[in-house]
Short mmCIF file of C-alpha atoms in Angstrom, two decimals:
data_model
loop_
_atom_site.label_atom_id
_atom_site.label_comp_id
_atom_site.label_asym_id
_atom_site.label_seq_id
_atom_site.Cartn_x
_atom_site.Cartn_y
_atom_site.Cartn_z
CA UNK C 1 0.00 0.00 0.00
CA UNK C 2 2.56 2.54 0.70
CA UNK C 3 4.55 1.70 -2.46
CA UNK C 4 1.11 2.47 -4.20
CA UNK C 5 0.44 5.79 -2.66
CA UNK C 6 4.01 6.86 -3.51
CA UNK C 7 3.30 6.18 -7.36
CA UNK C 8 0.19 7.63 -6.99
CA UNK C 9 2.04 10.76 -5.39
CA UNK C 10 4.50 10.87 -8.30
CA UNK C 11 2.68 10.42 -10.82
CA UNK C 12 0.25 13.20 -9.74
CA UNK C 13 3.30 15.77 -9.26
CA UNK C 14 4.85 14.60 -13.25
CA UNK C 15 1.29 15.73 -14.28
CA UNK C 16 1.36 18.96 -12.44
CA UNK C 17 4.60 19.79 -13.67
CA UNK C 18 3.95 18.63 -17.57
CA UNK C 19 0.79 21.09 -17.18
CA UNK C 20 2.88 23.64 -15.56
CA UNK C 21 5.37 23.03 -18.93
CA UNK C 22 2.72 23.07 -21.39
CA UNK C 23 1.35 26.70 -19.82
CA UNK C 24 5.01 28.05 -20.26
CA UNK C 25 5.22 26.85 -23.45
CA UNK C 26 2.08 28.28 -25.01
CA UNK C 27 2.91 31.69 -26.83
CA UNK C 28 0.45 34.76 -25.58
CA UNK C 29 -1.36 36.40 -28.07
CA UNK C 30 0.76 39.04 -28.15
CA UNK C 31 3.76 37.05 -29.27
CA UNK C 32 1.50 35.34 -32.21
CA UNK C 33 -0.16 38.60 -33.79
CA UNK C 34 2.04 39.95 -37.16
CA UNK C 35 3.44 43.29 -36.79
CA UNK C 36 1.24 45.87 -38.28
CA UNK C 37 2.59 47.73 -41.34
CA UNK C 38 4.40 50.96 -40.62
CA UNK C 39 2.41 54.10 -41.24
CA UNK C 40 2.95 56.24 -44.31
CA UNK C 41 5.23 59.11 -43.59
CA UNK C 42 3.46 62.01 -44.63
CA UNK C 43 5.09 64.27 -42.25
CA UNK C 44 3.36 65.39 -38.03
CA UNK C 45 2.99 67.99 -36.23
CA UNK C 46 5.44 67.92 -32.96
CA UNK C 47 6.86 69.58 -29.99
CA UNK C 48 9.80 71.44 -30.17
CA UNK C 49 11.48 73.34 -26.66
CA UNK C 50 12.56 76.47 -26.96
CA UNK C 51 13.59 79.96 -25.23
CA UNK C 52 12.67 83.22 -25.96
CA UNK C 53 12.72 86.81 -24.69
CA UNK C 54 10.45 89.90 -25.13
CA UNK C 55 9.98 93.31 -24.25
CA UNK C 56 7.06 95.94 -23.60
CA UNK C 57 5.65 98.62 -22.16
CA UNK C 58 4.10 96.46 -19.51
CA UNK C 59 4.72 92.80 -17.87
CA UNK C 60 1.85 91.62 -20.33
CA UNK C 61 3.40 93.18 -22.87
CA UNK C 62 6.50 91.76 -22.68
CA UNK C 63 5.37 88.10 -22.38
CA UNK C 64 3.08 88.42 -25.06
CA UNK C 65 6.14 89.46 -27.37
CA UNK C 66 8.25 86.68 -25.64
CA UNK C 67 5.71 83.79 -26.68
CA UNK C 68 5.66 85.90 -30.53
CA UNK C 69 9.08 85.14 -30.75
CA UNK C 70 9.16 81.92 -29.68
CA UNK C 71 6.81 80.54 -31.91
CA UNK C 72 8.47 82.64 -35.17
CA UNK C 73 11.76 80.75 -33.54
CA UNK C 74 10.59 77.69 -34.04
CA UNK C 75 8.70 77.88 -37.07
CA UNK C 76 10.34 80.80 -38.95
CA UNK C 77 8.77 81.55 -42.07
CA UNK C 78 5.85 79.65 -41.63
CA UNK C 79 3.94 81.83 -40.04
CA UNK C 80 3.49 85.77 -40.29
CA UNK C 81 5.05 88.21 -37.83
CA UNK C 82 2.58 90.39 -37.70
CA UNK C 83 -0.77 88.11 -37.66
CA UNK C 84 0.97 86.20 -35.06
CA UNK C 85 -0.74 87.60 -31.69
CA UNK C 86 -4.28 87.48 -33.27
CA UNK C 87 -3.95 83.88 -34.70
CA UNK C 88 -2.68 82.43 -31.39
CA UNK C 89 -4.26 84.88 -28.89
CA UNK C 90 -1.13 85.84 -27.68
CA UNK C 91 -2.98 88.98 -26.10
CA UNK C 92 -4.42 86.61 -23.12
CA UNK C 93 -1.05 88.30 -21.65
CA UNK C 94 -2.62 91.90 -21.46
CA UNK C 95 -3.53 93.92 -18.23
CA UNK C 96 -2.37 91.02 -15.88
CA UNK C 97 0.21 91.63 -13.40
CA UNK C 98 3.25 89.73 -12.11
CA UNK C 99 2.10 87.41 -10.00
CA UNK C 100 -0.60 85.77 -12.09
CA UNK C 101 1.84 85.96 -15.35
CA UNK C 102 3.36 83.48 -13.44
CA UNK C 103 0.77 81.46 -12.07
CA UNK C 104 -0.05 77.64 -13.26
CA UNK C 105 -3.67 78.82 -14.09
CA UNK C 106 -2.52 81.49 -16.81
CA UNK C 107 0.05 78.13 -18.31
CA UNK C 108 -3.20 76.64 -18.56
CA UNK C 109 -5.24 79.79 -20.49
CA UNK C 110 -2.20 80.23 -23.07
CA UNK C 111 -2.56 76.43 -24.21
CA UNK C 112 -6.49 76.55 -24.56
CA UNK C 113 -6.17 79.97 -26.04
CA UNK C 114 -3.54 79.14 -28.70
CA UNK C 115 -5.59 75.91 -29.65
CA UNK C 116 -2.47 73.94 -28.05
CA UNK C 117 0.50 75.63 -30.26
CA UNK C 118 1.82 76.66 -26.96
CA UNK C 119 2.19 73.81 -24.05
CA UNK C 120 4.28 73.51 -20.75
CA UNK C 121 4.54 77.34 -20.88
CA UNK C 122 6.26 79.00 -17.89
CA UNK C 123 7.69 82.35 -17.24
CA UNK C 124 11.21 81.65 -16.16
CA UNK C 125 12.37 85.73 -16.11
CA UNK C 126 10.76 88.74 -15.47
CA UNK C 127 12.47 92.30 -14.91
CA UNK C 128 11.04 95.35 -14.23
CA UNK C 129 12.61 98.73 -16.11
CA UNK C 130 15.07 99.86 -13.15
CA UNK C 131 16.72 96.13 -13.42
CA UNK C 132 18.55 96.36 -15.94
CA UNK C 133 18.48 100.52 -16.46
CA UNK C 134 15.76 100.13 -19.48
CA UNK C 135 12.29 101.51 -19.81
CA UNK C 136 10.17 98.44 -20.89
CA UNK C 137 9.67 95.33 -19.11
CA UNK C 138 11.86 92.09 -20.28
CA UNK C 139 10.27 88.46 -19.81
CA UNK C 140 12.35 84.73 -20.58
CA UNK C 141 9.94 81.83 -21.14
CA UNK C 142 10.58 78.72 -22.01
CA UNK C 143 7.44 76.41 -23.95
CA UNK C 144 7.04 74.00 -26.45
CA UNK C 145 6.11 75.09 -29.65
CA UNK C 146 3.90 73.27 -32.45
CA UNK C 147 5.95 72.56 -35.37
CA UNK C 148 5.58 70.75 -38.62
CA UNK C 149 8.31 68.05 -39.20
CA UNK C 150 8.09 67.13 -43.04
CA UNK C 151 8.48 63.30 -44.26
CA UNK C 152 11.86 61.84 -44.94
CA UNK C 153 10.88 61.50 -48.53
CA UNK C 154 11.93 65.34 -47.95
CA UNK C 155 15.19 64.63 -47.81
CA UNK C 156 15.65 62.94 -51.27
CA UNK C 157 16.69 64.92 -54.39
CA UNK C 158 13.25 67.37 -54.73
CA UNK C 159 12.67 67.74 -58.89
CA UNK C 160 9.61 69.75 -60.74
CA UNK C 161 8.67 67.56 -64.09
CA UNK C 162 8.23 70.47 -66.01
CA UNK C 163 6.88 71.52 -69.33
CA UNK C 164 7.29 69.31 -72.81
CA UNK C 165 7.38 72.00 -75.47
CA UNK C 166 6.41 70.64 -78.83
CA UNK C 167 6.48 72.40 -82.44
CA UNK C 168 2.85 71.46 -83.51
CA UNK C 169 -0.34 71.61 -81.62
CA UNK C 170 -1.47 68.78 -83.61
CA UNK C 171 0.42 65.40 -83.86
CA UNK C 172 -0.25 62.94 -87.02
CA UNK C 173 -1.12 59.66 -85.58
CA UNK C 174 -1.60 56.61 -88.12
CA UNK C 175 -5.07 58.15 -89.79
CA UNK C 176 -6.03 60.44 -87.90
CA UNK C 177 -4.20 63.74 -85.17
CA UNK C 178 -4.09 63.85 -81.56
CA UNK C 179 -3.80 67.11 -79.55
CA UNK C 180 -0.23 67.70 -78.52
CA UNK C 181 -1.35 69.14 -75.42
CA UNK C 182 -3.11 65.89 -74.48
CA UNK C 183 0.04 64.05 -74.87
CA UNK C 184 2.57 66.24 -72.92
CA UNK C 185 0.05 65.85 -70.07
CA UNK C 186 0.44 61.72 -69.99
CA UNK C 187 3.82 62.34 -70.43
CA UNK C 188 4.14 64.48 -67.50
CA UNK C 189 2.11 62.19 -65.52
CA UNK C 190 3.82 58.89 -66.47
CA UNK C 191 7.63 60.72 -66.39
CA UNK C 192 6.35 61.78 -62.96
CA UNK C 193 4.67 58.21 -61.80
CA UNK C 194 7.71 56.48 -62.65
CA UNK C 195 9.99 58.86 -60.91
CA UNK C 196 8.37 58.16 -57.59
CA UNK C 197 8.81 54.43 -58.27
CA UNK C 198 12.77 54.49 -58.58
CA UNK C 199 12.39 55.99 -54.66
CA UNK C 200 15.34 57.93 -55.70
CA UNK C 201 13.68 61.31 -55.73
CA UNK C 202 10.77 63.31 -54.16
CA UNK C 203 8.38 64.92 -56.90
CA UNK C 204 6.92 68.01 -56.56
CA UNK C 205 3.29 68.55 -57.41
CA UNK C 206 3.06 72.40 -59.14
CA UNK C 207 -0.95 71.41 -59.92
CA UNK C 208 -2.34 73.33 -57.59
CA UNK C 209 -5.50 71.59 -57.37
CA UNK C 210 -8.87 73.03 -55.76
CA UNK C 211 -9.23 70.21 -53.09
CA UNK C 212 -5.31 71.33 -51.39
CA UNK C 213 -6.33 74.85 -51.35
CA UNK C 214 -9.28 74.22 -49.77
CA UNK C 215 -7.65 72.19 -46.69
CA UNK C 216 -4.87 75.23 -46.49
CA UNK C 217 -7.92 77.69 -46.34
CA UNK C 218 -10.14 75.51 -44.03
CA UNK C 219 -6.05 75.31 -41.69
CA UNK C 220 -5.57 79.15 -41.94
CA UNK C 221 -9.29 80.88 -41.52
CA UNK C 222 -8.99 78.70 -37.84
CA UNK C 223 -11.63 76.19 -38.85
CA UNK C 224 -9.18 73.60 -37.84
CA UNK C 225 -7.04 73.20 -34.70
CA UNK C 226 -4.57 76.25 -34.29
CA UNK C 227 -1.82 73.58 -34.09
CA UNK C 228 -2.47 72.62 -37.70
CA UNK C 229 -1.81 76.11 -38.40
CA UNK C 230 2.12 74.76 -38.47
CA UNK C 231 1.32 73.03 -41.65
CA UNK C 232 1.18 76.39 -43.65
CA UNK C 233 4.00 77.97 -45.83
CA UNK C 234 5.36 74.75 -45.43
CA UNK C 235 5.58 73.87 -49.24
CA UNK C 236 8.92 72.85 -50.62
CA UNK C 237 10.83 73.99 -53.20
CA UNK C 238 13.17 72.30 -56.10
CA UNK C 239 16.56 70.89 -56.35
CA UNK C 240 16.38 69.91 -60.15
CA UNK C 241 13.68 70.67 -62.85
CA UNK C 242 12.96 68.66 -65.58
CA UNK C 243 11.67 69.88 -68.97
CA UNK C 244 12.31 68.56 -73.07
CA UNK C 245 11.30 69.80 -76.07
CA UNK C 246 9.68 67.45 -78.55
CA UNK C 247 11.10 67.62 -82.12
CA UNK C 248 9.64 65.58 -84.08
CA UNK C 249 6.67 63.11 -82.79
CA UNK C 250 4.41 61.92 -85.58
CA UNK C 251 3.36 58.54 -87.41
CA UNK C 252 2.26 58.93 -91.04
CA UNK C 253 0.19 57.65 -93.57
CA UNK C 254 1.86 57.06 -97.35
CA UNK C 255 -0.58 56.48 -100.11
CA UNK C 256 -0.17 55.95 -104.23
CA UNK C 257 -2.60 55.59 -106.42
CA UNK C 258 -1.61 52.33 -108.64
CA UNK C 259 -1.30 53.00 -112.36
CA UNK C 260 -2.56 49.90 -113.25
CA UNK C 261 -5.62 49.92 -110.91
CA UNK C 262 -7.94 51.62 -108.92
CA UNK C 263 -6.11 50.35 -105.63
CA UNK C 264 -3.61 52.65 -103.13
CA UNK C 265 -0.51 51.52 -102.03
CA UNK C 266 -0.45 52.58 -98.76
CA UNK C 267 2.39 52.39 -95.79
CA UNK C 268 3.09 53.42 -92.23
CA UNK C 269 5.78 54.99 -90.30
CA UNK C 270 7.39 57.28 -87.59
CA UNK C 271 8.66 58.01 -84.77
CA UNK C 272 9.64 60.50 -82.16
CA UNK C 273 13.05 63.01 -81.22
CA UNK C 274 13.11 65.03 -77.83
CA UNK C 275 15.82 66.80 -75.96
CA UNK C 276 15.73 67.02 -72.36
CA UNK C 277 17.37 69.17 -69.74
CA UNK C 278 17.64 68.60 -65.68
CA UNK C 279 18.25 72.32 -64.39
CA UNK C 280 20.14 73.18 -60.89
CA UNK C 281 17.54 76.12 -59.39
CA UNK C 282 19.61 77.22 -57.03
CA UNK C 283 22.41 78.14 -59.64
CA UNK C 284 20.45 77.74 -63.00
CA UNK C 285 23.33 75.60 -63.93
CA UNK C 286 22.28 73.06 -66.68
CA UNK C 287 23.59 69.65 -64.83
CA UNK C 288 22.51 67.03 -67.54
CA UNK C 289 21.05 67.22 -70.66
CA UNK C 290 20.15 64.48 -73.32
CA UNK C 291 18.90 63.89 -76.96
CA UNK C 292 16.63 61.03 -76.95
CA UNK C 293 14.59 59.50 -80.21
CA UNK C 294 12.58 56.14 -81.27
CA UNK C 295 11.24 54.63 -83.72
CA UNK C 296 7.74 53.56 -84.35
CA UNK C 297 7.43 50.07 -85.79
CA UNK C 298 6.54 50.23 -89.56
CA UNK C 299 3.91 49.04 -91.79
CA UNK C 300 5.03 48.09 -94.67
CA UNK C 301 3.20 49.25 -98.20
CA UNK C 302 0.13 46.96 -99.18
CA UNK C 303 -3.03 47.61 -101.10
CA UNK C 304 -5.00 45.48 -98.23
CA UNK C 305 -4.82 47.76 -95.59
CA UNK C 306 -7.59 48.93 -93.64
CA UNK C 307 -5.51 51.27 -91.28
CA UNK C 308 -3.61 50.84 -88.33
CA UNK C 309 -4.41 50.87 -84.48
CA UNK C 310 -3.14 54.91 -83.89
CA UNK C 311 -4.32 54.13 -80.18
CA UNK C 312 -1.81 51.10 -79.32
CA UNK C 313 1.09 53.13 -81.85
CA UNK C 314 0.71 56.15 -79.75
CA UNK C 315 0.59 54.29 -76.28
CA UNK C 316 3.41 52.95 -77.63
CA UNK C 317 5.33 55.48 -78.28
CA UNK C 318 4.60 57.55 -75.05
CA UNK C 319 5.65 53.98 -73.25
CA UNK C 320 8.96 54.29 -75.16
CA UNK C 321 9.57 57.94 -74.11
CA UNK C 322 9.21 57.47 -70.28
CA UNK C 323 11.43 54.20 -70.22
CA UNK C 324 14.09 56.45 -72.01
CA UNK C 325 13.51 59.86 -70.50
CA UNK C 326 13.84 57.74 -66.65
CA UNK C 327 16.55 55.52 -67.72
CA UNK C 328 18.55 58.78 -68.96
CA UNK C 329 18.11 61.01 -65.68
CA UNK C 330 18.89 57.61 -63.57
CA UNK C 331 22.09 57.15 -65.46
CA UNK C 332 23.19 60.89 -64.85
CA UNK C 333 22.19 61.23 -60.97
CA UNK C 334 21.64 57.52 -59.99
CA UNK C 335 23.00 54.66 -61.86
CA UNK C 336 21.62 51.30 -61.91
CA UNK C 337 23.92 49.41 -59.77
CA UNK C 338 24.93 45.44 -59.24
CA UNK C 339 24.46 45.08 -55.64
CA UNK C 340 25.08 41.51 -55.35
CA UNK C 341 26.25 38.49 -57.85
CA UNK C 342 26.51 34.89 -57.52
CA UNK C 343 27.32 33.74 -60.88
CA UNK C 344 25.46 35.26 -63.78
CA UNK C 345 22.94 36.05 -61.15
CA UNK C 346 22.62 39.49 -60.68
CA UNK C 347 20.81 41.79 -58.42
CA UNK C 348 20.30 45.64 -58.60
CA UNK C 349 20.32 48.61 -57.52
CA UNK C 350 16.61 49.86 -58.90
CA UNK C 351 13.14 48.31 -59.59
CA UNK C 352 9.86 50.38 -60.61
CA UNK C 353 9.71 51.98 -63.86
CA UNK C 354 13.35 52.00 -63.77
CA UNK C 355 13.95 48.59 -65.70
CA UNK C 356 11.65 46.35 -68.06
CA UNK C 357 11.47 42.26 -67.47
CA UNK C 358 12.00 40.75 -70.18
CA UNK C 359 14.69 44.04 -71.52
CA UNK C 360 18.20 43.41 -72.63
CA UNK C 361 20.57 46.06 -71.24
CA UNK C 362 24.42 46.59 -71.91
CA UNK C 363 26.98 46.79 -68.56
CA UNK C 364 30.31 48.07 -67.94
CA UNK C 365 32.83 47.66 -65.55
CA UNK C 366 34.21 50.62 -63.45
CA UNK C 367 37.59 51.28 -63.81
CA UNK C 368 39.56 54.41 -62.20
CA UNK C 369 38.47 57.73 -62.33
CA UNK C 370 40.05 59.93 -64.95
CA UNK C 371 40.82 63.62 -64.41
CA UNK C 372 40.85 67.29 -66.32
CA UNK C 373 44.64 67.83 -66.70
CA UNK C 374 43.82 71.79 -66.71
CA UNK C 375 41.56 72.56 -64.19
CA UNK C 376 41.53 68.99 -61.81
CA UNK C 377 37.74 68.38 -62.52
CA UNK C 378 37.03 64.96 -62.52
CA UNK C 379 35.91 63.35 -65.96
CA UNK C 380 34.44 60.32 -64.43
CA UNK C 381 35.61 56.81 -64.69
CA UNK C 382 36.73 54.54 -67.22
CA UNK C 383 34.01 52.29 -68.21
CA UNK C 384 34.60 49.24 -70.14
CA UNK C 385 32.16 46.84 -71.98
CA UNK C 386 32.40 43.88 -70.08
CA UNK C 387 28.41 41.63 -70.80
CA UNK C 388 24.65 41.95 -71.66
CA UNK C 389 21.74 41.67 -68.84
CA UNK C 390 18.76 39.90 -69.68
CA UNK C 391 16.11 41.22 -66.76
CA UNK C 392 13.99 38.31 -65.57
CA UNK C 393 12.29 40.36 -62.77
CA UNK C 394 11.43 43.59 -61.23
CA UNK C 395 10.52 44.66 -57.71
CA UNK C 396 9.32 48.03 -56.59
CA UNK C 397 12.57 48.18 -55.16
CA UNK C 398 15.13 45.74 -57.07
CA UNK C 399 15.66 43.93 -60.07
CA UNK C 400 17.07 40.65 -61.12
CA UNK C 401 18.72 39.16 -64.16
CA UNK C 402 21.02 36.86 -65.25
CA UNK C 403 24.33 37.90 -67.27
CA UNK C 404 25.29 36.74 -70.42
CA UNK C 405 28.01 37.20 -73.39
CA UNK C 406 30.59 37.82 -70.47
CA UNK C 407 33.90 39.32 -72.00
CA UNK C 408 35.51 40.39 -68.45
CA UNK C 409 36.36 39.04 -65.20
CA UNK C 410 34.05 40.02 -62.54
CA UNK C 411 35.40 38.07 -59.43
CA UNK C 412 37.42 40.91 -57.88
CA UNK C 413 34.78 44.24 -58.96
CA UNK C 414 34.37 46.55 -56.10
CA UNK C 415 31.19 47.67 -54.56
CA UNK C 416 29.35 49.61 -57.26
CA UNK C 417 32.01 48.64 -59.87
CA UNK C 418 29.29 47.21 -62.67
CA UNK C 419 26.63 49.29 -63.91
CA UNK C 420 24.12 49.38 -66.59
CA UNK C 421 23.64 51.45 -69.50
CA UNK C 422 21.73 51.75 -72.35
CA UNK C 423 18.58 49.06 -73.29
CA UNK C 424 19.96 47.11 -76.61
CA UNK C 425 17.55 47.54 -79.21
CA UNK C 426 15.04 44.66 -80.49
CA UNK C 427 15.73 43.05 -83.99
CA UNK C 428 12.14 43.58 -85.24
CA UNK C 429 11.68 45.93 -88.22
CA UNK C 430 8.14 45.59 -89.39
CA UNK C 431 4.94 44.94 -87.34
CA UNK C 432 2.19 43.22 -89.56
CA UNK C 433 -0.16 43.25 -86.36
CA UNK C 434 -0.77 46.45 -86.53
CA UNK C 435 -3.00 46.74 -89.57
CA UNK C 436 -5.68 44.10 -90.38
CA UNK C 437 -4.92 43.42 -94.19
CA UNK C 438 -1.71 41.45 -95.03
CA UNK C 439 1.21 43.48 -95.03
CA UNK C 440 2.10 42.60 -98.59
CA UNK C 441 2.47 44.12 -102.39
CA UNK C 442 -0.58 43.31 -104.59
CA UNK C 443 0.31 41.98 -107.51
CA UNK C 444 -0.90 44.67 -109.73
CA UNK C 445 1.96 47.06 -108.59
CA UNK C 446 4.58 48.44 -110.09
CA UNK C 447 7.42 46.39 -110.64
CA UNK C 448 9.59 48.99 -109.06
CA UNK C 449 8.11 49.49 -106.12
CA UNK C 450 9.99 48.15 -103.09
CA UNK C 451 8.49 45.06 -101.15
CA UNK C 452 9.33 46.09 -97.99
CA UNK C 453 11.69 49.61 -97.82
CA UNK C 454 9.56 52.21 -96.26
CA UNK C 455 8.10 55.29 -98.64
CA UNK C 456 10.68 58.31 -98.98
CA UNK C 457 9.41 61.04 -97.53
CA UNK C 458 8.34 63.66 -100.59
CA UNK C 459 7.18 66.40 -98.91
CA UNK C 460 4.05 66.26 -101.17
CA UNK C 461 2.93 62.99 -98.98
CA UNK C 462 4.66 64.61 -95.56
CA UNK C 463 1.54 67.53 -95.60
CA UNK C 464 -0.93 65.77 -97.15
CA UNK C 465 -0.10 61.95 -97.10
CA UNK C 466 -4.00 60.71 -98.27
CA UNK C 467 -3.46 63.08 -101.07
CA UNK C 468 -0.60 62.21 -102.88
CA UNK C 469 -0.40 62.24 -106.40
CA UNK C 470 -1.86 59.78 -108.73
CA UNK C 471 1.07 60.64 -111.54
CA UNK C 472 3.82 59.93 -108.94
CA UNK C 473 5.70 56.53 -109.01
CA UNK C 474 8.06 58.28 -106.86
CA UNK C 475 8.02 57.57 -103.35
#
């Protein structure tokens, strides 16, 4: 019996203590709940300490101008000097005496009264005018003053897309025009969109729409807390703008009337041509500037065409433009960057808009930097051809590819020391999906007419392609 009751006495103590285990061992729900995502930084309105003396005729007086001055301290330019005291009702300081200037009850009447853009305030100083041989009273306070601390994205390379200047209001699109103003605003937009995806740079909106001046008004007329009131004047201004001038942007139609027949041989191309400038605004110094073009694909001549898609040529086109125009101001302020290899496996330094899956691009290898024998500048570095990257996929924030024709050694590179240029153009020369009749010569053409060359440009069938001659075997 009593070798019994001691297993029964063990085994209900290994029980207790597995149970005790088990409770130790269960995560709390704390532990098992996934980290919420971080909130977007769009900037907040904080605290900031500060110190700050003023002078009047009276004790009032002269904290009223010391709380002034500590809130133009803190927040400078964003507010104005001389609307100050009304805004904040910085004259809850006027007609009191000494004693209650420094009393815990009047702290307590400047917060409420400046809608909380003035906390923890406390006279630390005040002298009368035979203290320091003056004639106005001087106060010292110290508070904590509202101010608006702007996003980090603030701290990134600020740049103004600016305007695309192009020679023609009207833009020749397949068979029909398209406004040019229509198209420099989606370019704008896209050049923009795709800036913000390289998170290389912080984008100023100059669109200054209805809805943001209506939140500024609703801030500053005191229809929202006073605090919020250190959210004015608080807009940015540039490092870099952007602008390009658009040279030649146009698709055209080439028709001739067959001698032979009633039919029109009729063929499509074009293309586009833009310069582009990034400008310093501090020192209007031009720091880049590019000359950019592409080609539309062509149609080549046929008497069974029906037209051409103008819509997926010109979305085309536009697509082209912002790969190039981003890919160009990358290259001069940010190059794309090998990070990390194993292999022919490469990652880099940019994702977004900045690179295409699928997209060939050439590399280089870094070599030393080279400098101006006359003035010391440096001319950058020696780049040599050293492979192709083939992009197999893109992140918001990445990309990855694989490397191939390798002509260098890339086991000893430093940091940064392969980068990409340019995208290596496609092989195709002529699209036949792009018009719904068979992209070939009827028979009943002239035997001189090219199968496949595209039209020469008369400028008969430039201005008035539909229209051109009937007599003219000329192209």
């Amino acid at each position: 019996m009593r070798y019994l009751h001691f297993f029964c006495v063990l085994a209900i103590a290994t029980t207790v203590a597995l149970v005790g285990c088990g409770k130790q061992e269960t995560p709390s729900a704390s532990t098992t709940t996934n980290a919420a995502p971080p909130v977007p930084d769009v900037g907040k309105v904080v605290n900031e300490k500060t110190t700050a003396q003023g002078f009047g005729a009276t004790a009032g007086e002269a904290v009223s101008d010391a709380m002034k001055m500590a809130i133009l301290q803190v927040n400078g330019a964003a507010v104005q000097a001389s609307t100050v005291t009304a805004k904040y009702g910085l004259d809850v300081s006027i007609g009191r005496d000494t004693a209650s200037l420094r009393a815990n009850e009047f702290a307590e009447v400047v917060k409420q009264r400046s809608g909380g853009v003035i906390q923890n305030f406390r006279v630390t100083d005040l002298q009368e005018p035979s203290v320091f041989g003056g004639k106005r009273y001087k106060a010292t306070i110290e508070a904590q003053i509202a101010k608006f601390n702007p996003s980090t994205d603030m701290q990134k390379i600020k740049v103004i897309v600016g305007p695309i200047h192009f020679d023609s209001a009207s833009l020749p699109m397949g068979d029909r025009s398209v406004s040019a103003a229509e198209v420099e605003t989606t370019l704008r937009q896209r050049i923009s969109d795709a800036l913000v995806q390289t998170g290389r740079f912080a984008i100023l909106d100059r669109e200054f729409s209805p809805e943001i001046e209506r939140e500024l008004d609703m801030i500053s007329s005191g229809q929202a807390p006073s605090a919020e009131l250190a959210k004015l004047s608080q807009a940015a201004s540039a490092d870099l703008v952007w602008s390009a001038h658009v040279s030649n942007f146009a698709y055209n139609r080439y028709a001739r009337q067959l001698k032979t027949s009633d039919r029109q041989l009729v063929s499509y191309s074009g293309g586009w041509a833009i310069s582009e400038k990034l400008v310093n605004v501090a020192t209007r110094q031009v720091v880049a500037s590019d000359s950019l073009r592409g080609q539309a694909p062509s149609i080549a001549p046929t008497t069974l065409s029906q037209g051409v898609d103008s819509s997926m040529i010109l979305e085309g086109m536009n697509t082209d433009i912002v790969n190039q125009v981003v890919a160009s101001v990358l290259r001069r302020t940010f190059p794309v960057t090998v990070v990390a290899l194993d292999g022919s496996n490469a990652v880099l330094s940019q994702g977004g808009q900045a690179l295409k899956e699928g997209a060939r691009y050439a590399m280089v290898t870094m070599g030393a930097e080279m400098k101006d024998p006359q003035t010391g500048q440096s001319l950058g570095r020696v780049e040599t051809p050293c492979c192709e990257l083939v992009v197999e996929r893109v992140t918001p924030n990445l990309s990855y590819g694989r490397l191939e024709n390798i002509r260098s050694n890339l086991e000893q590179l430093p940091t940064g020391g392969l980068q990409l240029r340019e995208q290596l153009a496609e092989t195709s020369s002529v699209v036949k999906a792009s018009t719904s009749g068979d992209n070939v010569v009827s028979e009943d053409a002239d035997a001189s007419t090219p199968k496949a060359a595209p039209p020469k440009k008369s400028s008969k069938a430039q201005q008035h392609p539909a229209a051109a001659s009937k007599d003219d075997d000329n192209w």
